Amino acid sequence: MTGRVLADDRRVDVALSEQTRVEISRQKERYPSARSAILPALWAVQHELGYLAPAGMEEVARILDLAPSEVQAVATFYSMYFQKPGGRHTVMVCVNVACALRGADDVVAYLERALGCPSGRTTADGMFTWQSTIECLGACGYAPMMQVDHRFYENLTPAKIDAILDRVAGEAGDDGHATMQAVAMPKAPPSVAPPPAEAEGPPSDARMPGTVKGESVPGQKRRRRGRPEGNDL
Amino acid sequence: MTAAPPPGDGQVGLVIDGREVRVPKGTLLLDAASEVGIHIPIYCAHPKMDPVAVCRMCLVQVEKLPKLQPACATVVSEGMVVDTQSDATAKAREGMLEFLLLNHPLDCPVCDRGGECDLQDFAFRYGPDTSRFPITEKVHFDKAVPLSDKIELDQERCILCWRCVRYYDEITGEKEIVLQQRGVHTAVATFDGQPLRSDYQGNLPEICPVGALTHRQYRFKARPWDLIRTKGVCPECSYGCNVFVDSRDFEVKRFASRDNPMVDDMWLCDRGRYSATSWNSTSRLRRPLVRDAAGGVRDVGVADAVKEAARRLLAVSERGGGEVIGVLGSPDCTNEEAWLLQRLAREVLRTPHIDHQLAEMLRLGPAEHALGIAEIESCTAVVVLGPEPEVNAPVLTLRLHKAATKRGVAVHRVAANAEPRDITARVGDARLVGVVADETNRARAAAVASALAGGGTAVKRMTVTRGGNGRGVKDMGLLPDLAPGYRPAVPAGMGGRAILESATSGSIQALLLLHAGGVLAGLGALVESALRIAKVVVVIDTKPGVLADAATVLIPGHSLMEKQGSVTNLEGRVQRIRAALPPATSVPSELRVLSMLAGALGAEGWGSGDLMEVHRALAADVPAYAAAGNGGRARWEVAAA
């Protein structure tokens, strides 16, 4: 996968789905101050659009009764909110201490070669946007690791990375930016991984906050489960 | 150190740098220090905004506390011992400045703020001599990025004090500016890069402690040490915001805020602030002219022009009496000019037909402007009729915002034609209600006020007058039915529109127009035919135009930036203006010209028209003005409605 890097200024100006707007309103009620709901509301927008389109942030501001500028101030503070549209899938590589000690630099170098574009950019075919500038993702026990869309992939090796990228690129219908419902519903387990042990969902599913399972954030669920994804790869 | 005070007197005693201070409970350390003249450097703290303590510049040592405390956010307590000069304090200041200058471009020589910059000043006074960080590794941003057609951002110079963000949050409530990103990438930004839309952007460069936000109008125009600073009053509307008229090379370069907590609270609107350079127009009337019956024009000296004006006015009044003369001033006149003009009309020309605008304002009373601007904050509720008051006096909006958000005043913005009954219901129980209306909406405002008062509520009205000195010329009796001080004029004459219509029909044969160009502009046929048909048109004005073209005697006047006197704002506050620019004409002042005219018309005892002479006579005639002095409000006996 090498080639031209897409311009970063592609934008979508789509209205949010009814489902996302309902989700944002629901988040608003969970907090005493509407400002507190900005983070989960932005997650919902990014989940639907793949990035935080200005139109989406304006919609958040409207629902939460805040100024759009306040919403964007929060959005730009955090590196895991994307300000620009990216590829179909998002790859985030952890380069913090634990991962760095376990070879994160090699993973970064390998990804750059494999994807054919520097960190922060999108592959020519629009399939992947990858970042190596995001801080600790909280899976230090399984370093080096990366997160692809909402899933963690751990104990990485070049061979595993190839397999993950190929599989994700080949997955039909699961583009990582699917609707909330799509994520909330159990997916078919990846062909290369064993079926999930628990009934609550596939093992690799680090859930969005506010989805059916509710509370977990990427990372937490993995640690509790204690069985790294893709060990057989 | 200090003796324990009697408890419960509401005062707190503390020691700052060895000096004993007693201040009210709840006072911030920063303010307590300035009370005894001790300077503590600040960036994020601002007298009009709540403390945030983000810049850490004001750290001082407080005895018994393990860490340095931010003076801007520390409330004084009994027996506190503060040292603002200790080694620890000095070291903290040095360290903070070293950090603040870490990525600062040090481009003071090309920065508009150079010379009036807190970063520059404090670096000299408290900062380290050198930096331990290499100058080659500074983080850079784009320079001179326009945030709107008025404001420019130079992010490299920003020290992230949050003042601009808090200004938009606390003072205007518009929330247009935020800080985006984080760490060294943190930047002042608007949502999605949209241009600022606020009507109060011009305040940003003034609250910015450094040169990050600057005026585009003032870019590279002057150095502060080259500016000549004159205390003035913004002439753009009748709110009367206090400004510094900053001029250089005989041009006004900018209006800067001059904090008057009773009026502007240090905020200016963009319309007023950026009107500054309009006073530099060289399209001006400079020499007196006399036009003869055949249309021939003669250049004359001012003495001849005045004599000719008097001769022609006498010629028409000898045949038809004083009533064939109509006299129009305008809100562009100073109080002294207005007072002298009405005196000339009533005592010398003997005409009752005198006004300052075309809209009819009959039976005006001081009750219409009983509510002071700062008093808005002590009202229980304020009713604003329609958008006109805030359109015509934009800074009023900021006072209403402050009253609503910081004083808990219920501000009701209602339609100009809302039913008084509905308004009363909406206001409900209230101790004191302010009713704010534009002067074109006087009748409605009166109805609303009496409906509210009928329910037993105390009511005070504020009327937004049109034009810079709209209130002053009314106080001075440039009205057909009122003499100075709201005394009835006997007999009452015709108003502005009626004067022009009578000139068209021939019953008014002579017009004396003092600075009337502004109020008569854009009226088209009525003005043109009145000017054409009137036999005598004496014009004293500043700019070329319809009036100057039609004048049979033309005498150049002085702009508001070229003269001294007083103007009165919409709440009746009498404020001085001073000459900031050299006069564009060698003709003497309007006061002198009017006095010369009175003399030429045969009046005696008019003197020479010196400002102090006229001002004394005015004060003697209108005691409320004598009592108001400079900067006070003229207080009138308000007759019971």
PDB file of C-alpha atoms in Angstrom, chain B residues 5 237 240 518 629:
ATOM      1  CA  PRO B   5      -9.463  44.509  65.358  1.00  0.00           C
ATOM      2  CA  CYS B 237     -23.866  58.383  19.881  1.00  0.00           C
ATOM      3  CA  GLY B 240     -21.104  59.512  26.038  1.00  0.00           C
ATOM      4  CA  GLY B 518     -25.827  65.938   9.656  1.00  0.00           C
ATOM      5  CA  GLY B 629     -19.766  70.550  36.965  1.00  0.00           C
TER       6      GLY B 629
END
